[in-house]
Coordinates of C-alpha atoms in Angstrom, one line a residue:
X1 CA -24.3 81.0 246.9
X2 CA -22.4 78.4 249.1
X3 CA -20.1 76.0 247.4
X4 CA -21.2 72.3 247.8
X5 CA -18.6 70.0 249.6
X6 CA -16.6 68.1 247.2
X7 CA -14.8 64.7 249.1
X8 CA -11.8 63.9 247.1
X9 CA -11.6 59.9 247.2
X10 CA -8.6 58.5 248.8
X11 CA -5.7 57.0 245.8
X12 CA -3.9 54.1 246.9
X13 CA -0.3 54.0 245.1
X14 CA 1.1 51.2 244.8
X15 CA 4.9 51.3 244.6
X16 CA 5.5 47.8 243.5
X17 CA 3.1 47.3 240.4
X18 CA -0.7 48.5 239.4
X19 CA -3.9 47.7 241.4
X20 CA -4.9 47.9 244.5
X21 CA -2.5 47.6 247.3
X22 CA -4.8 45.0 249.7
X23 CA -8.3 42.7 249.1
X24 CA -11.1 44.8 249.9
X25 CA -13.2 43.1 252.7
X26 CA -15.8 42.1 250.2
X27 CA -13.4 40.2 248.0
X28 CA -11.6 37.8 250.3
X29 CA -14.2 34.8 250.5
X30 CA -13.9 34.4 246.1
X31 CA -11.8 31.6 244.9
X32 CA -9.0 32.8 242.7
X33 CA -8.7 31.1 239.4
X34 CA -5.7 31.5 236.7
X35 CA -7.3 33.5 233.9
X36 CA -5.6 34.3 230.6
X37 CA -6.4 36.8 227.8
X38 CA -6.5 33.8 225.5
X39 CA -9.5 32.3 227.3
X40 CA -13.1 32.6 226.5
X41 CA -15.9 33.2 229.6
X42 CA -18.9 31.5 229.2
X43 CA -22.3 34.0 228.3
X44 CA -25.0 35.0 230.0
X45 CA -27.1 32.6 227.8
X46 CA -25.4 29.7 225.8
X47 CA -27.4 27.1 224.0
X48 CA -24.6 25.1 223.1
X49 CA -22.4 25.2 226.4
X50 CA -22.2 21.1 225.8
X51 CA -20.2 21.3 222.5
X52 CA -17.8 24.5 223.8
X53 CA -17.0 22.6 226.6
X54 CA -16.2 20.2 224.2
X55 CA -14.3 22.2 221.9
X56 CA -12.4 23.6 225.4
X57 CA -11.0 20.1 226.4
X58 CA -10.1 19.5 222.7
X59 CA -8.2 23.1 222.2
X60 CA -6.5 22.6 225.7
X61 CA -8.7 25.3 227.5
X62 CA -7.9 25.8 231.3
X63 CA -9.9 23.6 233.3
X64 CA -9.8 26.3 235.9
X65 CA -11.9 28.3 234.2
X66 CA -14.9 26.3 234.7
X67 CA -15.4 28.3 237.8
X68 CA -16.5 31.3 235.5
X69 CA -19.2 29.7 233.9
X70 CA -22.5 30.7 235.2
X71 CA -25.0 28.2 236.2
X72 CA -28.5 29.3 237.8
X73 CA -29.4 26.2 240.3
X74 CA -32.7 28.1 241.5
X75 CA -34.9 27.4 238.2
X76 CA -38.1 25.6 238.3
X77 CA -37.9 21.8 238.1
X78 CA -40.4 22.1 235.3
X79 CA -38.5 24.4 233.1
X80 CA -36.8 22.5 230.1
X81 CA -34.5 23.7 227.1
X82 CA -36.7 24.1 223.8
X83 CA -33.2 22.4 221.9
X84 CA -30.5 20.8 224.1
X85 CA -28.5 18.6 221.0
X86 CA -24.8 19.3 220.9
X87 CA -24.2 21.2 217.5
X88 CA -22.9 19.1 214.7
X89 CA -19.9 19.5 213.0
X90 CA -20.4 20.8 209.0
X91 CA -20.0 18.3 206.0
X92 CA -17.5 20.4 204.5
X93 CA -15.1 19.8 207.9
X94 CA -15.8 16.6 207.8
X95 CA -14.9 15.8 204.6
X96 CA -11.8 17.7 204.2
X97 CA -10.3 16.2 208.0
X98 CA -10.8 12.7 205.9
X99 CA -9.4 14.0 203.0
X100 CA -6.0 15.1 205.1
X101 CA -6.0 11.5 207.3
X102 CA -6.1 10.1 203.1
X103 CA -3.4 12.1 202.5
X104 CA -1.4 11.5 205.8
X105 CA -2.0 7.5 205.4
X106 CA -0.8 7.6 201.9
X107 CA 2.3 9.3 202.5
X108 CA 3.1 7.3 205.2
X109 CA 2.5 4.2 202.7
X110 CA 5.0 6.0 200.2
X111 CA 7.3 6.4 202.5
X112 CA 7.4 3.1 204.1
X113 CA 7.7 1.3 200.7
X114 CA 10.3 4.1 199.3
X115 CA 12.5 2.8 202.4
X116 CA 11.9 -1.6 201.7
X117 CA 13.0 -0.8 198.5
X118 CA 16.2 1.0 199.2
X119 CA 17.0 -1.4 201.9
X120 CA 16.7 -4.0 198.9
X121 CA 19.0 -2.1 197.1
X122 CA 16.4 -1.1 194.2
X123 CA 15.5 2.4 193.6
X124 CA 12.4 3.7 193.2
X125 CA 9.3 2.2 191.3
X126 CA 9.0 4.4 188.1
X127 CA 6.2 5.8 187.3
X128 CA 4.3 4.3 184.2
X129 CA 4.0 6.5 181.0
X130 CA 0.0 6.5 180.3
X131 CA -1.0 6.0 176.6
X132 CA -4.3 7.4 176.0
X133 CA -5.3 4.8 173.5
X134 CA -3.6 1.9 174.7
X135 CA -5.6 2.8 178.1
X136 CA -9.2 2.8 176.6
X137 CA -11.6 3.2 178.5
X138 CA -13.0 -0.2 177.3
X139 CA -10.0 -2.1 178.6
X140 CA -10.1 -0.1 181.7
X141 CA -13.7 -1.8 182.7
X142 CA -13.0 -4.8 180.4
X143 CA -14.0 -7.9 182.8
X144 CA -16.0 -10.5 180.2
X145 CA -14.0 -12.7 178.1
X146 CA -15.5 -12.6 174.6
X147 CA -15.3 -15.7 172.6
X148 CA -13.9 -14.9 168.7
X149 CA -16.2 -15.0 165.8
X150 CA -14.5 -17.9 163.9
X151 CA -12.4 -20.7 165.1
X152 CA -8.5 -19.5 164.4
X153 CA -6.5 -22.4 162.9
X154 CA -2.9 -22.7 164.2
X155 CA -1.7 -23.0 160.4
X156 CA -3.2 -19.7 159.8
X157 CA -0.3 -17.1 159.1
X158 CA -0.8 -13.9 160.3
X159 CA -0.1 -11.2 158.0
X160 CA -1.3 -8.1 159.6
X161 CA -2.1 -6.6 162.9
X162 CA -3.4 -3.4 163.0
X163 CA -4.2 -1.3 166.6
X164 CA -7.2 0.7 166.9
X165 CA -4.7 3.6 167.7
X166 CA -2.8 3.5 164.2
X167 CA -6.6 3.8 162.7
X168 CA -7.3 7.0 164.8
X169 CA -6.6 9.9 162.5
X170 CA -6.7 8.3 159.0
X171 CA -9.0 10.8 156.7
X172 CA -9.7 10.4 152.7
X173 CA -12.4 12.2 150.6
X174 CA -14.0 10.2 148.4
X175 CA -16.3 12.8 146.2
X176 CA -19.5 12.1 145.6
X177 CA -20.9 8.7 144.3
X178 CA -22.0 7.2 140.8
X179 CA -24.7 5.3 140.9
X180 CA -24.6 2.2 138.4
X181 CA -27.6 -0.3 139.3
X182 CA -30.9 -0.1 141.0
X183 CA -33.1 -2.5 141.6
X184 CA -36.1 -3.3 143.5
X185 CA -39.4 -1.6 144.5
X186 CA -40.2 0.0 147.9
X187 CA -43.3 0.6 149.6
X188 CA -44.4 3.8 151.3
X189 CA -44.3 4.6 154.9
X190 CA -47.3 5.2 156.8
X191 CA -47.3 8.1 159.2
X192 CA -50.1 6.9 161.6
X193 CA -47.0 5.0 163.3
X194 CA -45.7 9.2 163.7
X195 CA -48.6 9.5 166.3
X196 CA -48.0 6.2 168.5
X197 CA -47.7 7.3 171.9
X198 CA -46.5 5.2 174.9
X199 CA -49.9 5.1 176.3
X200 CA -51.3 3.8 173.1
X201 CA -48.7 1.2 172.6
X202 CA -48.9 -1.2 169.3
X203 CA -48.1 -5.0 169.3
X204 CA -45.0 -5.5 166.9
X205 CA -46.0 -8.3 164.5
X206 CA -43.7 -11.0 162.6
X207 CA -43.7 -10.7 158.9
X208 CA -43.7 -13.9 156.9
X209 CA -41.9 -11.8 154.0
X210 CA -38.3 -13.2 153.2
X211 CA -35.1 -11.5 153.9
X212 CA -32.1 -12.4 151.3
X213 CA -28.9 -12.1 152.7
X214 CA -26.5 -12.5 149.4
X215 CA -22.8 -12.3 150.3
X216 CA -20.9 -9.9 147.6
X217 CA -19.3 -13.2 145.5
X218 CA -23.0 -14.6 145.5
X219 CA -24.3 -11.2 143.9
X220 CA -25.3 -11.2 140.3
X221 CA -25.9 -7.5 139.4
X222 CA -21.6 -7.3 141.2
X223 CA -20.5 -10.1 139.0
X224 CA -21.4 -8.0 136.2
X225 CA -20.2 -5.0 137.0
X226 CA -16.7 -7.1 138.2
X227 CA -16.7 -8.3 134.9
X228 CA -16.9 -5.0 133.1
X229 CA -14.2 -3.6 135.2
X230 CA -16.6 -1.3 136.9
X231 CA -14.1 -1.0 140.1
X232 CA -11.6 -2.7 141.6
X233 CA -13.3 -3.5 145.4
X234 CA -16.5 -5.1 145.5
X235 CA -18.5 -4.8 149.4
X236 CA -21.9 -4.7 150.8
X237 CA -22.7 -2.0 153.1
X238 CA -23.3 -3.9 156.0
X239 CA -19.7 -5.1 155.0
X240 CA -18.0 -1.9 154.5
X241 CA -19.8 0.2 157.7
X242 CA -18.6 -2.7 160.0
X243 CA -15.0 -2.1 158.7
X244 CA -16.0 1.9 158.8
X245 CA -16.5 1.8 162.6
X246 CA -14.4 -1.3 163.4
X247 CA -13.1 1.3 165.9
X248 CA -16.1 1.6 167.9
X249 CA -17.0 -2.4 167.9
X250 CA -16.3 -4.3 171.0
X251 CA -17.5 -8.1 169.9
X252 CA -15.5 -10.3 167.5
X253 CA -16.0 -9.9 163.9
X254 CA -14.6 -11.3 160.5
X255 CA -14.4 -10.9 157.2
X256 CA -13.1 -12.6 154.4
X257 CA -11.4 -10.8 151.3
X258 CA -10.7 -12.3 148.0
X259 CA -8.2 -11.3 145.5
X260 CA -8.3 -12.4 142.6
X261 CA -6.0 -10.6 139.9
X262 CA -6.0 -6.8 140.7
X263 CA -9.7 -6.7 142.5
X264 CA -10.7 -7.3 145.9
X265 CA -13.7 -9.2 147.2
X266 CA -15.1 -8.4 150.6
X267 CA -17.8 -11.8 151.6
X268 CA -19.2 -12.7 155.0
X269 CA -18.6 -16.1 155.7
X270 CA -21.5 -18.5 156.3
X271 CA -23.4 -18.2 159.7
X272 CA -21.2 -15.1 160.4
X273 CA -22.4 -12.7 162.7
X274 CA -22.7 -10.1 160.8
X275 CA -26.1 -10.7 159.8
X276 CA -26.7 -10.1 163.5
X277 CA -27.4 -6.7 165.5
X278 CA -26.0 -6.7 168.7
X279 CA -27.3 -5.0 171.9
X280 CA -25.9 -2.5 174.6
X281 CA -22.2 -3.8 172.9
X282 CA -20.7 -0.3 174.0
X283 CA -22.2 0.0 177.6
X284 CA -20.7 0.3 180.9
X285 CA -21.8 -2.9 182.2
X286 CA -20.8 -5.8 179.8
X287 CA -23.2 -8.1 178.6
X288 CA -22.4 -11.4 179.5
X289 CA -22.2 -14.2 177.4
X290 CA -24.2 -16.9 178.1
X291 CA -26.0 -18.5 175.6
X292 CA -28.9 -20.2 177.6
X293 CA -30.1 -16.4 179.6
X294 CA -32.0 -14.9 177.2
X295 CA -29.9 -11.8 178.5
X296 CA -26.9 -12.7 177.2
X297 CA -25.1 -12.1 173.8
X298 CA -26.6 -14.5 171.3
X299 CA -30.1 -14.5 172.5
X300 CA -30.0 -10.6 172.6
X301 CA -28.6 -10.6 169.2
X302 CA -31.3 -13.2 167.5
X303 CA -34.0 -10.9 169.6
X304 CA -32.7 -7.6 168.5
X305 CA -32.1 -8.8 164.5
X306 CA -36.1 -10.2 164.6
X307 CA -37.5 -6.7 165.9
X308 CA -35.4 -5.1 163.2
X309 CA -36.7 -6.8 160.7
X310 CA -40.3 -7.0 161.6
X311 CA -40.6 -2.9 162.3
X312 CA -39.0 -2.4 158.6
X313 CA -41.8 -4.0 157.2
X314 CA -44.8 -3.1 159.6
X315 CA -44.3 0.5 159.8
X316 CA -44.8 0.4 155.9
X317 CA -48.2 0.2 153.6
X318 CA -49.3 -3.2 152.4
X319 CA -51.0 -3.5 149.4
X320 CA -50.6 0.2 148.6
X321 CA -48.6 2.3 145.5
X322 CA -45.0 0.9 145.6
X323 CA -42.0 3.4 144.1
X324 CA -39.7 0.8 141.9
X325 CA -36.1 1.6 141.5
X326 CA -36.2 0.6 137.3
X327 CA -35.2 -2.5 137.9
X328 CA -36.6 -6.3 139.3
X329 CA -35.1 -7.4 142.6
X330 CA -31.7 -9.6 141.8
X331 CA -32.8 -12.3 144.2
X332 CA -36.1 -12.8 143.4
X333 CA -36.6 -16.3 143.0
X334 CA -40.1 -16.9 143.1
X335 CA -40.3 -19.2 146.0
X336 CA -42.1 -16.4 148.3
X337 CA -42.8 -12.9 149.0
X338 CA -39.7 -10.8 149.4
X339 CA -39.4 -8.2 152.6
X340 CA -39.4 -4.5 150.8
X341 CA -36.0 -3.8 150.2
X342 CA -34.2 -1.4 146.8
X343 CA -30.4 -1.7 146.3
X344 CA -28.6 0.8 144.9
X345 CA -25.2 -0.1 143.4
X346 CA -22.7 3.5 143.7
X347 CA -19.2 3.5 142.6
X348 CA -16.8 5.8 144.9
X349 CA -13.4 6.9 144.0
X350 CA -11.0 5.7 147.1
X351 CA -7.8 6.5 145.5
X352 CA -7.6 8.5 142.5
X353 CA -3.4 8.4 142.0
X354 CA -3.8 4.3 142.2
X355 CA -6.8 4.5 140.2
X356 CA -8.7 2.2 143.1
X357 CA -12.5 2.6 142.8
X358 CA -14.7 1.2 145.2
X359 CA -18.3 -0.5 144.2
X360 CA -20.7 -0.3 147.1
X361 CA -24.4 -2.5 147.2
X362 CA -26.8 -0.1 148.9
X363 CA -30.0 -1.4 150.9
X364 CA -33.4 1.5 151.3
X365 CA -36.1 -0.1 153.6
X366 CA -38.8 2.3 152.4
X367 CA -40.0 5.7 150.8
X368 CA -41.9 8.5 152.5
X369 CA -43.8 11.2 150.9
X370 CA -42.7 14.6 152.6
X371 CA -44.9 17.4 150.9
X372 CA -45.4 15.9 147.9
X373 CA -41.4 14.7 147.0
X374 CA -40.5 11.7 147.8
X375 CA -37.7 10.5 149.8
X376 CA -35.4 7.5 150.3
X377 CA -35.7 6.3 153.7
X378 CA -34.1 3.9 156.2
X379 CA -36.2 2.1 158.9
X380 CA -34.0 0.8 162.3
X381 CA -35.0 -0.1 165.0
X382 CA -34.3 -0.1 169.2
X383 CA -34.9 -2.6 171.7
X384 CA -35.0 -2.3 175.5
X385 CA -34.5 -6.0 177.0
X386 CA -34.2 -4.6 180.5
X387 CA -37.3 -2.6 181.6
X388 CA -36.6 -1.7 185.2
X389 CA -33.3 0.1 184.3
X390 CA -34.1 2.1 181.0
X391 CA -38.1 2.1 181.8
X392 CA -38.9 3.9 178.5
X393 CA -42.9 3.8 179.0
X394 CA -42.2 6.6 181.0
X395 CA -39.4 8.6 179.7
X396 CA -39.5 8.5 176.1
X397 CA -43.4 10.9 176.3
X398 CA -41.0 13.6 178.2
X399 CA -37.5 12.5 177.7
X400 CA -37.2 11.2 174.1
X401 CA -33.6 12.8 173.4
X402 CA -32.3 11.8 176.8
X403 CA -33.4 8.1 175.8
X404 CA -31.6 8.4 171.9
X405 CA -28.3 10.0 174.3
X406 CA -28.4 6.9 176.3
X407 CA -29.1 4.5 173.7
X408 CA -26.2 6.2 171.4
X409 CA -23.9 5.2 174.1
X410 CA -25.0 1.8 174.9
X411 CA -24.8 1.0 171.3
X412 CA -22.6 3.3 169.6
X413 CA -21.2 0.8 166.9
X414 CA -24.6 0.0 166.1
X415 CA -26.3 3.2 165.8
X416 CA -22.6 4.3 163.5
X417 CA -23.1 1.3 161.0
X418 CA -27.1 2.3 160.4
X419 CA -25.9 5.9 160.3
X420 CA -22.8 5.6 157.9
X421 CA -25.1 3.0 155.7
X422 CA -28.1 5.5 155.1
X423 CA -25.7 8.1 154.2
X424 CA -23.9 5.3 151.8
X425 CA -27.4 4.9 150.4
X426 CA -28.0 8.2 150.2
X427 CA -31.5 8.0 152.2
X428 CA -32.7 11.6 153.4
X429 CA -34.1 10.4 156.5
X430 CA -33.8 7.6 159.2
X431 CA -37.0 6.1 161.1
X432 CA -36.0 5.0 164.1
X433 CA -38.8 3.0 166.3
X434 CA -38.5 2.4 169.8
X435 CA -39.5 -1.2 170.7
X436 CA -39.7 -2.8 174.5
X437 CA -40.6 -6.4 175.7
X438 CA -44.5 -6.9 176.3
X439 CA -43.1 -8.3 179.6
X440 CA -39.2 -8.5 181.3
X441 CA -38.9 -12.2 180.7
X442 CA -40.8 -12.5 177.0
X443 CA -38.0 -11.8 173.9
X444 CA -40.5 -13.5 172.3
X445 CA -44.0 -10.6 172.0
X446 CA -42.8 -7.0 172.1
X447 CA -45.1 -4.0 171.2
X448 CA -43.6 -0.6 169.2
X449 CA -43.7 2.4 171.8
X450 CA -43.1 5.4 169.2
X451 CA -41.0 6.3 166.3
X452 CA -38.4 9.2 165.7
X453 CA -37.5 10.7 162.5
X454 CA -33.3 12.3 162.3
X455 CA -31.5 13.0 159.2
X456 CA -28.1 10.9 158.4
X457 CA -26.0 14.0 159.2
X458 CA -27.5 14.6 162.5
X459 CA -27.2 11.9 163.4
X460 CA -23.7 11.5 162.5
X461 CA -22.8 14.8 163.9
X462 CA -24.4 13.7 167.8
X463 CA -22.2 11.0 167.6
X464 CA -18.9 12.9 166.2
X465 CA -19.0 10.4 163.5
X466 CA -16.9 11.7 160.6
X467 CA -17.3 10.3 157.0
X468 CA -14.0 11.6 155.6
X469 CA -12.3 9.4 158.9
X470 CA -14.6 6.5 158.0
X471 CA -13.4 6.3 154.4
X472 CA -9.4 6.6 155.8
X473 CA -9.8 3.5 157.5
X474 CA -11.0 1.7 154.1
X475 CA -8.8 3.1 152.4
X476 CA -5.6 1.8 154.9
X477 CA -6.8 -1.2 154.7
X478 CA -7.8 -1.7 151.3
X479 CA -3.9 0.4 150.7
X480 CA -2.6 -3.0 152.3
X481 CA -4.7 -5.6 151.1
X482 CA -3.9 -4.8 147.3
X483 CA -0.1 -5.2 148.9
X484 CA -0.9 -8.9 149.6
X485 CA -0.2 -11.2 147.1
X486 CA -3.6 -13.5 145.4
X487 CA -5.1 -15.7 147.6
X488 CA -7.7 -15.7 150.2
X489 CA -7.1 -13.3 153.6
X490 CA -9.8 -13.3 156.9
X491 CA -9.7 -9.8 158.6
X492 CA -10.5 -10.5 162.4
X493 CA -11.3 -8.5 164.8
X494 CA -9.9 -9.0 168.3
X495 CA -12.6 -10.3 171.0
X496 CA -11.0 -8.9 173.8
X497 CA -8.2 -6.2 172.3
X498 CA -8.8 -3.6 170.4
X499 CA -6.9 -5.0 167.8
X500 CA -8.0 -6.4 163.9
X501 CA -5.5 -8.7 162.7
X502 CA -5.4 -10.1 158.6
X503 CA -4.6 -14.1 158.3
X504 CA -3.8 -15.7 154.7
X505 CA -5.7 -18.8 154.6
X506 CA -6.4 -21.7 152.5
X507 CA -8.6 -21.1 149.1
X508 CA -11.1 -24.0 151.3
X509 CA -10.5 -23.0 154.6
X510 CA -14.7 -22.2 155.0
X511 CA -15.6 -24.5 152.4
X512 CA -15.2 -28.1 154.3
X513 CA -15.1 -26.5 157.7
X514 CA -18.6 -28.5 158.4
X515 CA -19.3 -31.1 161.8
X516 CA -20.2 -34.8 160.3
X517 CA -23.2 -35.9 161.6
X518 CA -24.2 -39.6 162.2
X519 CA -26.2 -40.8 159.6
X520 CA -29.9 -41.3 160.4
X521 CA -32.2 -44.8 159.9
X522 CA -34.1 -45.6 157.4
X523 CA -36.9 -44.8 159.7
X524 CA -36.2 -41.5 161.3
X525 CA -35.4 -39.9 156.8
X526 CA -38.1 -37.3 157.2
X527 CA -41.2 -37.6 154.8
X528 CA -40.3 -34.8 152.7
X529 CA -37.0 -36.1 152.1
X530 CA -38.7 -39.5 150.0
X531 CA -38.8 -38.1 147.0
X532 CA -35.0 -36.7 146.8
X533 CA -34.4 -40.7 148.0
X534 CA -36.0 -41.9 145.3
X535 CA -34.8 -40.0 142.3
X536 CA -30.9 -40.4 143.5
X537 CA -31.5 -44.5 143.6
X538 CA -33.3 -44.1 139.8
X539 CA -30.1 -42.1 139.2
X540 CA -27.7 -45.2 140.6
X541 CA -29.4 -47.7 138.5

């Protein structure tokens, strides 16, 4: 068999490099661009040819190179791209090139003001030491200017002025309590009110029962016990838990103590706002203090004191069996029916080396029968003002703990008073009812949404409240108080610090503090006054 032909091609060497050694005949019309390694040629088919060309100019890409690109000039004119948009850079670049032009700009700032100083001849601006509790959070977002509780008189010494910060990690145990005195009778709850839903909402109504607001000085049952030597301090509970949690208050305060020989008397003073609830004190957003918006302060403080008192007594059963505590209540005084209220007088040991015992006077709103035993109980109640923020109609059927975690923050001194005084009281359980304006712009009608039952210690422990830190803080003060020589003292707390300071004031500093009032005609003396007329003139003559 013949061998085929094999041609052996022609190899052109080139002595002076690698390649070809001339342009083949087919190649000498083509343009002749620089090209690189480095560059990139366009594909066959690219979407997004806008945004490299783009990215090209911005990465210094040869120009040149456009002549690589391929471009097909004989489509059809209807033809048209399904998605033509340039591609968009990601969030994540975004964000992070303005985080680095931050950056940049601030060091240039630094710098700049590093050099005016030292041309000044100053060194550099030292960095402040941060406190953690002289930076609360509270004066961080402080803006309102509170007014104080009491008018402070410039011959007022001050004795004492103790930070929030010193109180911070006080802790005494106290033991458990003797009880010495009961008195009252309570009525029972009623546990239809457990079923209320938001969609069957019930109108709140105003009780015409009385509420008696006895100061400790103006107590009977205490002057007895003070003259038997049954303690050495003397307070009311919704004395002591404001002193308890004066670290978590925000609003002005006061509180005068007496001593008198080796005992201490803790009073409210007339009018004082103690007797008041206040609303959303611990928010975020400051309520302002206006007294004619029925939004601000006072007005929410009237509104939220009348729903508290009107829930204690609806949510109970009139006319029904009534548990008595042994004893009549003290301030019965037969001039009208008395809200349903037991007081329990308990005896704590505050300091056993000085021999300092404390004598509490408990309040119980009601008693509930939970499988057959009954139990003490303490009836509170919440308030929402503002209805298009907290909108409970429709998150308390699906987010009732969410709305307690929201309300414990708003009003965190609140909710720690009602707290600390049910465990003072030793109630087992606390009723707490939700109640919301029948309308945005009515504090006047409201209507009860639902209730929620907690124990004391749960609720304590959701809002870290401690007891044993609770009791420190009486005991500090009540440490420097006995320190103080007789007399009469005010215990104030700071509107706008987080501060309490102790003035020694006169024995009638709140006595004959009173505004003289013109005297009236003889025609505008009201009818009912007549009589009391009378009788002082048969007096005279």
């Amino acid at each position: 068999m013949a061998p085929l032909p094999y041609a052996v091609p022609d190899i052109q060497d080139n002595p002076d490099g690698w390649g070809p050694c001339a342009v083949p005949d087919h190649l000498k019309d083509v343009p002749f661009a620089p090209f690189s390694k480095g560059d990139k040629l366009g594909k066959a088919a690219d979407w997004t040819q806008q945004a490299y060309q783009r990215n090209q100019g911005r990465y210094g890409a040869n120009p040149a190179n456009a002549v690589f690109q391929f471009f097909h000039t004989e489509e059809e004119d209807s033809f048209h791209l399904v998605d033509n948009r340039p591609a968009k850079a990601t969030k994540f670049g975004q964000r992070r090139f303005q985080q680095n032009k931050f950056a940049q700009q601030r060091r240039e700032r630094e710098a700049a003001r590093a050099e005016r100083e030292k041309r000044e001849g100053g060194g550099p601006r030292q960095q402040q030491k941060k406190n953690p509790w002289q930076q609360h959070w509270r004066e961080q977002q402080r803006q309102v200017q509170y007014s104080s509780s009491v008018d402070i008189r410039p011959e007022w010494a001050v004795k004492e002025q103790i930070p929030f910060a010193s109180l911070a990690k006080l802790t005494t145990s106290v033991g458990e309590p003797k009880d010495l005195h009961s008195a009252g009778q309570l009525e029972y709850y009623d546990k239809a009110y457990d079923k209320l839903t938001t969609r069957q909402e019930k109108p709140l109504e105003r009780t015409k029962r009385a509420f008696r607001s006895v100061s400790t000085s103006d107590d009977p049952i205490i002057r007895n016990l003070a003259s038997e030597d049954a303690g050495r301090v003397f307070v009311t509970d919704a004395i002591l838990t404001t002193i308890m949690c004066a670290a978590k208050s925000v609003y002005s305060w006061d509180v005068v103590v007496t001593r008198v020989g080796d005992k201490l008397f803790f009073d409210k003073r007339e009018g004082s706002s103690l007797d008041l609830l206040t609303v959303n004190e611990t928010a975020p957003e400051q309520v302002p203090e206006d007294k004619d918006s029925i939004n601000g302060v006072q007005q929410l403080s009237l509104e939220a004191t009348m729903i508290n008192q009107n829930l204690s007594q609806q949510l109970l059963v009139k006319g029904g069996e009534k548990s008595s505590l042994g004893n009549p209540n003290p301030f019965d005084d037969g001039t009208g029916e008395l809200a349903s209220v037991g007081y329990k007088y308990r005896r704590w040991t505050l300091n056993s080396d000085a021999g300092v015992d404390i004598v509490v006077r408990c309040e119980i709103d009601g008693v509930i029968n939970n499988k057959g035993e009954d139990q003490l109980l303490s009836i509170k109640a919440l308030n929402e003002f503002d209805l298009r923020a907290t909108d409970w109609r429709k998150k308390l059927e699906s987010q009732r703990g969410a709305v307690l975690a929201f309300e414990a923050k708003n009003n965190l001194a609140k909710l720690a008073k009602w707290t600390m005084a049910a465990l003072l009281a030793g109630a087992e359980l606390v009723k707490l009812g939700y109640v919301s304006r029948a309308g945005p712009k009515d504090n006047g009608n409201h209507v009860i949404l639902g209730t929620q039952t907690s124990k004391p210690r749960d609720l304590a422990s959701q809002m870290s409240l401690n007891p044993e830190h609770c009791w420190g803080i009486v005991r500090a003060l009540v440490d420097m108080l006995l320190r103080q020589p007789e007399g009469k003292y005010l215990l104030v707390k700071d509107p706008n610090k987080d501060l309490l300071r102790l003035y020694a004031v006169p024995e009638d500093a709140f006595e004959t503090n009173y505004v003289e009032e013109p005297l009236a005609d003889a025609d505008e003396v009201p009818a009912e006054s007549a009589p009391a007329a009378a009788a002082d003139e048969a007096g005279d003559e």
